[in-house]
C-alpha atoms as a PDB file:
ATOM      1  CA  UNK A   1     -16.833-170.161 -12.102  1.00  0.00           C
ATOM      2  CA  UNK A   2     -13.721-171.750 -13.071  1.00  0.00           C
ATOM      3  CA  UNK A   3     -15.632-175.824 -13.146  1.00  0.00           C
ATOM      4  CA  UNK A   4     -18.248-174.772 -15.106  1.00  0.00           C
ATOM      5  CA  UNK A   5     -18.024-175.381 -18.777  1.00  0.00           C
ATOM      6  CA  UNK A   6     -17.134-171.984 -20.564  1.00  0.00           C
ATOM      7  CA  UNK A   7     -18.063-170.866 -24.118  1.00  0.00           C
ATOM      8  CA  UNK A   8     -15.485-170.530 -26.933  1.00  0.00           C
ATOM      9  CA  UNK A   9     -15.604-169.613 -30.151  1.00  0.00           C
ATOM     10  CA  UNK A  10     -13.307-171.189 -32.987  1.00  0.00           C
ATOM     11  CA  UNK A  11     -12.751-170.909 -36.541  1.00  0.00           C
ATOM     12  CA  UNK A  12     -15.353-170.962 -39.374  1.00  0.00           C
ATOM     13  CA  UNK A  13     -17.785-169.625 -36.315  1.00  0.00           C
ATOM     14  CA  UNK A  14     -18.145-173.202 -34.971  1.00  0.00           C
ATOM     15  CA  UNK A  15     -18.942-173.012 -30.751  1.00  0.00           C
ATOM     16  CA  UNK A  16     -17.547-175.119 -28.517  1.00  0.00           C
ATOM     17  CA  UNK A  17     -18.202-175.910 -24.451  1.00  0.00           C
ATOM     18  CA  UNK A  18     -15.005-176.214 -23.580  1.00  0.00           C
ATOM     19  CA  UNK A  19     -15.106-178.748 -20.049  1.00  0.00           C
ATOM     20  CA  UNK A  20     -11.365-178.615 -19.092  1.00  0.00           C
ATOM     21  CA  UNK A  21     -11.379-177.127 -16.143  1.00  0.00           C
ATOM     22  CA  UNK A  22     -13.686-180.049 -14.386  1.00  0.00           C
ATOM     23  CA  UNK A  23     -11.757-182.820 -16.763  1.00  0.00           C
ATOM     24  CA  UNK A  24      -8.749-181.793 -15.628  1.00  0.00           C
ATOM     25  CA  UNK A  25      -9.668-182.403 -11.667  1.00  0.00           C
ATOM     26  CA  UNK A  26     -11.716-185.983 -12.840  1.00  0.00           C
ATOM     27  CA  UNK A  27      -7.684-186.712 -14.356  1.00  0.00           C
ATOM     28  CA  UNK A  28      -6.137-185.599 -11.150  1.00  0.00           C
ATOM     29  CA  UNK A  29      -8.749-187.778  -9.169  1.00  0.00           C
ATOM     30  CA  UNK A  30      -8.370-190.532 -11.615  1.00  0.00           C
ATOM     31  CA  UNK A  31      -4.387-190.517 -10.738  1.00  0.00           C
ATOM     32  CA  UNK A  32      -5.204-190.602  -7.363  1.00  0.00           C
ATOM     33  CA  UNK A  33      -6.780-193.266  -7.508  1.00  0.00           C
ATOM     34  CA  UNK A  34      -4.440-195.282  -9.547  1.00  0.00           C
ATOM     35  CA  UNK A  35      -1.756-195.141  -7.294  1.00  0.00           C
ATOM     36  CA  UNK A  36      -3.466-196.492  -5.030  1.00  0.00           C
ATOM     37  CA  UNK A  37      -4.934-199.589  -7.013  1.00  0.00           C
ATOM     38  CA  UNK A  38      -3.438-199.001 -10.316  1.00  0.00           C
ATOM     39  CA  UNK A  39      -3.881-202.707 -11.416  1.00  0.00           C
ATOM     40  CA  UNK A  40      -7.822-202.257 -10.810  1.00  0.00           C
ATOM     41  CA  UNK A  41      -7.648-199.372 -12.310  1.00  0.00           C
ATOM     42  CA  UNK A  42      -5.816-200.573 -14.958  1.00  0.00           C
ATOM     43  CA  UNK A  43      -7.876-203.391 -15.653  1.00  0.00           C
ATOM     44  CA  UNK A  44     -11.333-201.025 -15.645  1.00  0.00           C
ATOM     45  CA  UNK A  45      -9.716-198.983 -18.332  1.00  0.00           C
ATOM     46  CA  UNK A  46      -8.522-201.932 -20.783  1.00  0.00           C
ATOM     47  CA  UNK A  47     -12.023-203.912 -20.038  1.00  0.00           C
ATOM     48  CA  UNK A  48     -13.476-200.115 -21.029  1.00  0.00           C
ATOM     49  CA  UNK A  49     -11.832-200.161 -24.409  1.00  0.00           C
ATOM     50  CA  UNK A  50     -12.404-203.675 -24.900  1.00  0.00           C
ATOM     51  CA  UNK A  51     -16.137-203.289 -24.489  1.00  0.00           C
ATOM     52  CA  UNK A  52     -15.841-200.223 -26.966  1.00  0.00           C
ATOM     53  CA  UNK A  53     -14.870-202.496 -29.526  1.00  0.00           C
ATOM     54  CA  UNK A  54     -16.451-205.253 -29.261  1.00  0.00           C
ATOM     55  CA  UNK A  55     -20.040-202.612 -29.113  1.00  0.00           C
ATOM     56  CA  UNK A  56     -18.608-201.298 -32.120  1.00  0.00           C
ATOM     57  CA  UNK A  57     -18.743-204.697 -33.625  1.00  0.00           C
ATOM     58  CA  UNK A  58     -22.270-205.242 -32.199  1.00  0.00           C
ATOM     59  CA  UNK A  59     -23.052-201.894 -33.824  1.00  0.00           C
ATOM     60  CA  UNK A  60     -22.660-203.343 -37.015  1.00  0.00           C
ATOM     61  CA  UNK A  61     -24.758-206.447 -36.626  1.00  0.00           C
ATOM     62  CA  UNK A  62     -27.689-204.476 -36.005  1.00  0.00           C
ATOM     63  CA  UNK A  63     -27.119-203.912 -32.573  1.00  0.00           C
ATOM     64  CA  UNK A  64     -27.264-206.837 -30.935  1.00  0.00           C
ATOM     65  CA  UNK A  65     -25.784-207.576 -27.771  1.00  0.00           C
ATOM     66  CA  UNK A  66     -24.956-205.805 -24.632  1.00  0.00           C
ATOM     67  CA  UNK A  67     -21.196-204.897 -24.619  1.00  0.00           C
ATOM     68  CA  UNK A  68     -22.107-201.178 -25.230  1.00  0.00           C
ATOM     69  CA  UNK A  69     -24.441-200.556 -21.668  1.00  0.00           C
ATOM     70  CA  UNK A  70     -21.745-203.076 -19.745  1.00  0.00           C
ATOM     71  CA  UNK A  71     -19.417-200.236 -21.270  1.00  0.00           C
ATOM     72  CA  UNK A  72     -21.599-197.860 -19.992  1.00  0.00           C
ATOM     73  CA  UNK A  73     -21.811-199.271 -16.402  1.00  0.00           C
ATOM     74  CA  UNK A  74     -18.075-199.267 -16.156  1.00  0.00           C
ATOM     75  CA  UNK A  75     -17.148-195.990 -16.693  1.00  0.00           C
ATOM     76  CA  UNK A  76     -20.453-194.617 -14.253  1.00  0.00           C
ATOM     77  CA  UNK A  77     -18.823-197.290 -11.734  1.00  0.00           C
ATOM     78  CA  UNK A  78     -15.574-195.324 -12.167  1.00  0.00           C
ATOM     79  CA  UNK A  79     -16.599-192.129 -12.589  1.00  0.00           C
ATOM     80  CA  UNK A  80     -17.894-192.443  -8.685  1.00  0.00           C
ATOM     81  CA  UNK A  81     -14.889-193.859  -7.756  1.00  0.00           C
ATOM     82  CA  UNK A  82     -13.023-190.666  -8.968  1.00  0.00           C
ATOM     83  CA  UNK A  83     -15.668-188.366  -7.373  1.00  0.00           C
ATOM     84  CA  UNK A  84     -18.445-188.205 -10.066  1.00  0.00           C
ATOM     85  CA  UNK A  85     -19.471-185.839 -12.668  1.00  0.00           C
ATOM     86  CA  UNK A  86     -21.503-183.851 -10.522  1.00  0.00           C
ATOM     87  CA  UNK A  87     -20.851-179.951  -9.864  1.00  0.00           C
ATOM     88  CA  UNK A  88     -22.339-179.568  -6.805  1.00  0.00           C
ATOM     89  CA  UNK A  89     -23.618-175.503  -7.081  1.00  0.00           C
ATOM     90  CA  UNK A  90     -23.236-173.697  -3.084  1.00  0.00           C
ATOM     91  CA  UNK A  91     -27.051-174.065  -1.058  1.00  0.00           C
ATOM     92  CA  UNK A  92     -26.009-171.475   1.165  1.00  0.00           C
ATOM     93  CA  UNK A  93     -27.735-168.430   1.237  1.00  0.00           C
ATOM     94  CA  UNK A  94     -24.831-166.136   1.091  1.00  0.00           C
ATOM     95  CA  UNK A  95     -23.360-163.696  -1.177  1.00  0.00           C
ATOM     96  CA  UNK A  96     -21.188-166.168  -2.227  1.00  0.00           C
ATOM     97  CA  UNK A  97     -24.321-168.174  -3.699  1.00  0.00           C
ATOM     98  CA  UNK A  98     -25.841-165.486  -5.223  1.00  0.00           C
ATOM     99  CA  UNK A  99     -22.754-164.919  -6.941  1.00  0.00           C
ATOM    100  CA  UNK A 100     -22.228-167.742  -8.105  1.00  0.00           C
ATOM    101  CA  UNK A 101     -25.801-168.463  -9.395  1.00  0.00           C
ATOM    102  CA  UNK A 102     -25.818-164.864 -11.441  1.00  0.00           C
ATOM    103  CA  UNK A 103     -22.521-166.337 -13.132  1.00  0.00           C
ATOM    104  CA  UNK A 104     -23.902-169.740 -13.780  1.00  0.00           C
ATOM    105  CA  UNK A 105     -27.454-167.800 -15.460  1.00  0.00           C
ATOM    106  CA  UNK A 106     -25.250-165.595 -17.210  1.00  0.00           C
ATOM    107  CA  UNK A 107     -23.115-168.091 -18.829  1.00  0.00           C
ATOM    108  CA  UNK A 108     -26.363-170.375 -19.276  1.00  0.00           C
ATOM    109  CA  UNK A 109     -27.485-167.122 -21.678  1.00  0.00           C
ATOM    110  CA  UNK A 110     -24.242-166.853 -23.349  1.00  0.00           C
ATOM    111  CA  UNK A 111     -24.555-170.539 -24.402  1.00  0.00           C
ATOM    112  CA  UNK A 112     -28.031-170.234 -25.230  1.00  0.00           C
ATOM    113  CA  UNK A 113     -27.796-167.147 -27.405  1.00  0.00           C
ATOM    114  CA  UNK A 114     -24.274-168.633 -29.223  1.00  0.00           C
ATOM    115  CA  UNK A 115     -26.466-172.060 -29.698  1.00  0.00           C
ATOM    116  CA  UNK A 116     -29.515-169.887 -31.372  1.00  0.00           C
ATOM    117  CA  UNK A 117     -27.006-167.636 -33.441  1.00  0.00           C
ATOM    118  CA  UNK A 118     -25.041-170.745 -34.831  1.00  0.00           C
ATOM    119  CA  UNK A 119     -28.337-172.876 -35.395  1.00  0.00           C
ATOM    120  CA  UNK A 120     -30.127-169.382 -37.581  1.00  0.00           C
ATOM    121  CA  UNK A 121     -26.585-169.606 -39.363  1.00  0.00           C
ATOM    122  CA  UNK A 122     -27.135-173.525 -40.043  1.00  0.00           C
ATOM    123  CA  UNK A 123     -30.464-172.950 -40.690  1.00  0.00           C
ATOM    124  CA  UNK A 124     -29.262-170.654 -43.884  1.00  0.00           C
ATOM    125  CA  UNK A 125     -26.553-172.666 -45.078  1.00  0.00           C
ATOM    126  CA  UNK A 126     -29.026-175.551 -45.220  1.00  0.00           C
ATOM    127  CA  UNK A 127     -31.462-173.852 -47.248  1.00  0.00           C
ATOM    128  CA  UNK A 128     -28.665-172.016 -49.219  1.00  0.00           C
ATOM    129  CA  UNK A 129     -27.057-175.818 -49.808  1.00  0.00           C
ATOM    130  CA  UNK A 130     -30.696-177.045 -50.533  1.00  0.00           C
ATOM    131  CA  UNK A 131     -31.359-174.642 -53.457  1.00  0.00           C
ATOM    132  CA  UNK A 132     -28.464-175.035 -55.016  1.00  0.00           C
ATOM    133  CA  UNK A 133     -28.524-178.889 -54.919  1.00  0.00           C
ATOM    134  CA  UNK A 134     -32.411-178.637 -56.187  1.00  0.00           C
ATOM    135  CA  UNK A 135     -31.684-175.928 -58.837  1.00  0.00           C
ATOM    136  CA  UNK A 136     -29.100-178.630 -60.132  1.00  0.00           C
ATOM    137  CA  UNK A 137     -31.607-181.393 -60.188  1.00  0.00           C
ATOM    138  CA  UNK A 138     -33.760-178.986 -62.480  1.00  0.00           C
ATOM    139  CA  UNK A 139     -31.201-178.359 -65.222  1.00  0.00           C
ATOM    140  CA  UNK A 140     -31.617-180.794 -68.160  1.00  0.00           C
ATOM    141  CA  UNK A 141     -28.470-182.839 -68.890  1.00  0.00           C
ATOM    142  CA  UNK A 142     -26.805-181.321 -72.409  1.00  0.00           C
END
């Protein structure tokens, strides 16, 4: 199921859900779009980073404001313009369906047994980090 996010591992056994497949057709859908309008588009996508600033600056002053959920609104109002971020999963009942919901369960358990395996491993290095750090504590300065 090629627009379904896929599992990969990378280095230092770190997981990642790698989205490109579906990013890539929200770009191409995005480009459509700004050929059509691209000073709308244009503008939505300066006023976008603009509001990410000036949120980051609200951040800091204890979050006051609202630039961050005007932000927000913007890129859900062009995220529908581009098609959404919906995958829409086949209601048919075919063979085709079943199909494709055995591979979306399947990689659903791949995820979930990666996420497990890398939060038992965190889980270790945590305590590992935390006994070390509390043994240190416990020896008397010289």
């Amino acid at each position: 199921m090629k627009y379904l996010p896929a599992l990969r591992r990378e280095h230092l056994g770190a997981i990642v859900l790698d989205a490109r497949d579906s990013l890539e057709e929200c770009i191409r859908a995005l480009a459509d779009l700004y050929r059509e309008g691209p000073e709308v588009v244009g503008d939505m996508l300066i006023e976008i980073a603009d509001l990410k600033d000036r949120a980051e600056l609200e951040r800091d002053l204890d979050g006051l404001g609202h630039a961050e959920h005007c932000r927000d609104e913007l890129v859900a109002e062009l995220l529908g313009d581009i098609g959404g971020a919906k995958t829409y999963l086949d209601p048919r009942v075919t063979h085709f369906a079943l199909m494709q919901a055995r591979s979306l369960a399947f990689e659903a358990q791949r995820i979930a047994t990666a996420a497990n395996e890398r939060a038992h491993e965190l889980a270790k290095l945590t305590a590992i980090v935390r006994g070390v750090k509390a043994d240190k504590r416990r020896l008397p300065f010289c």
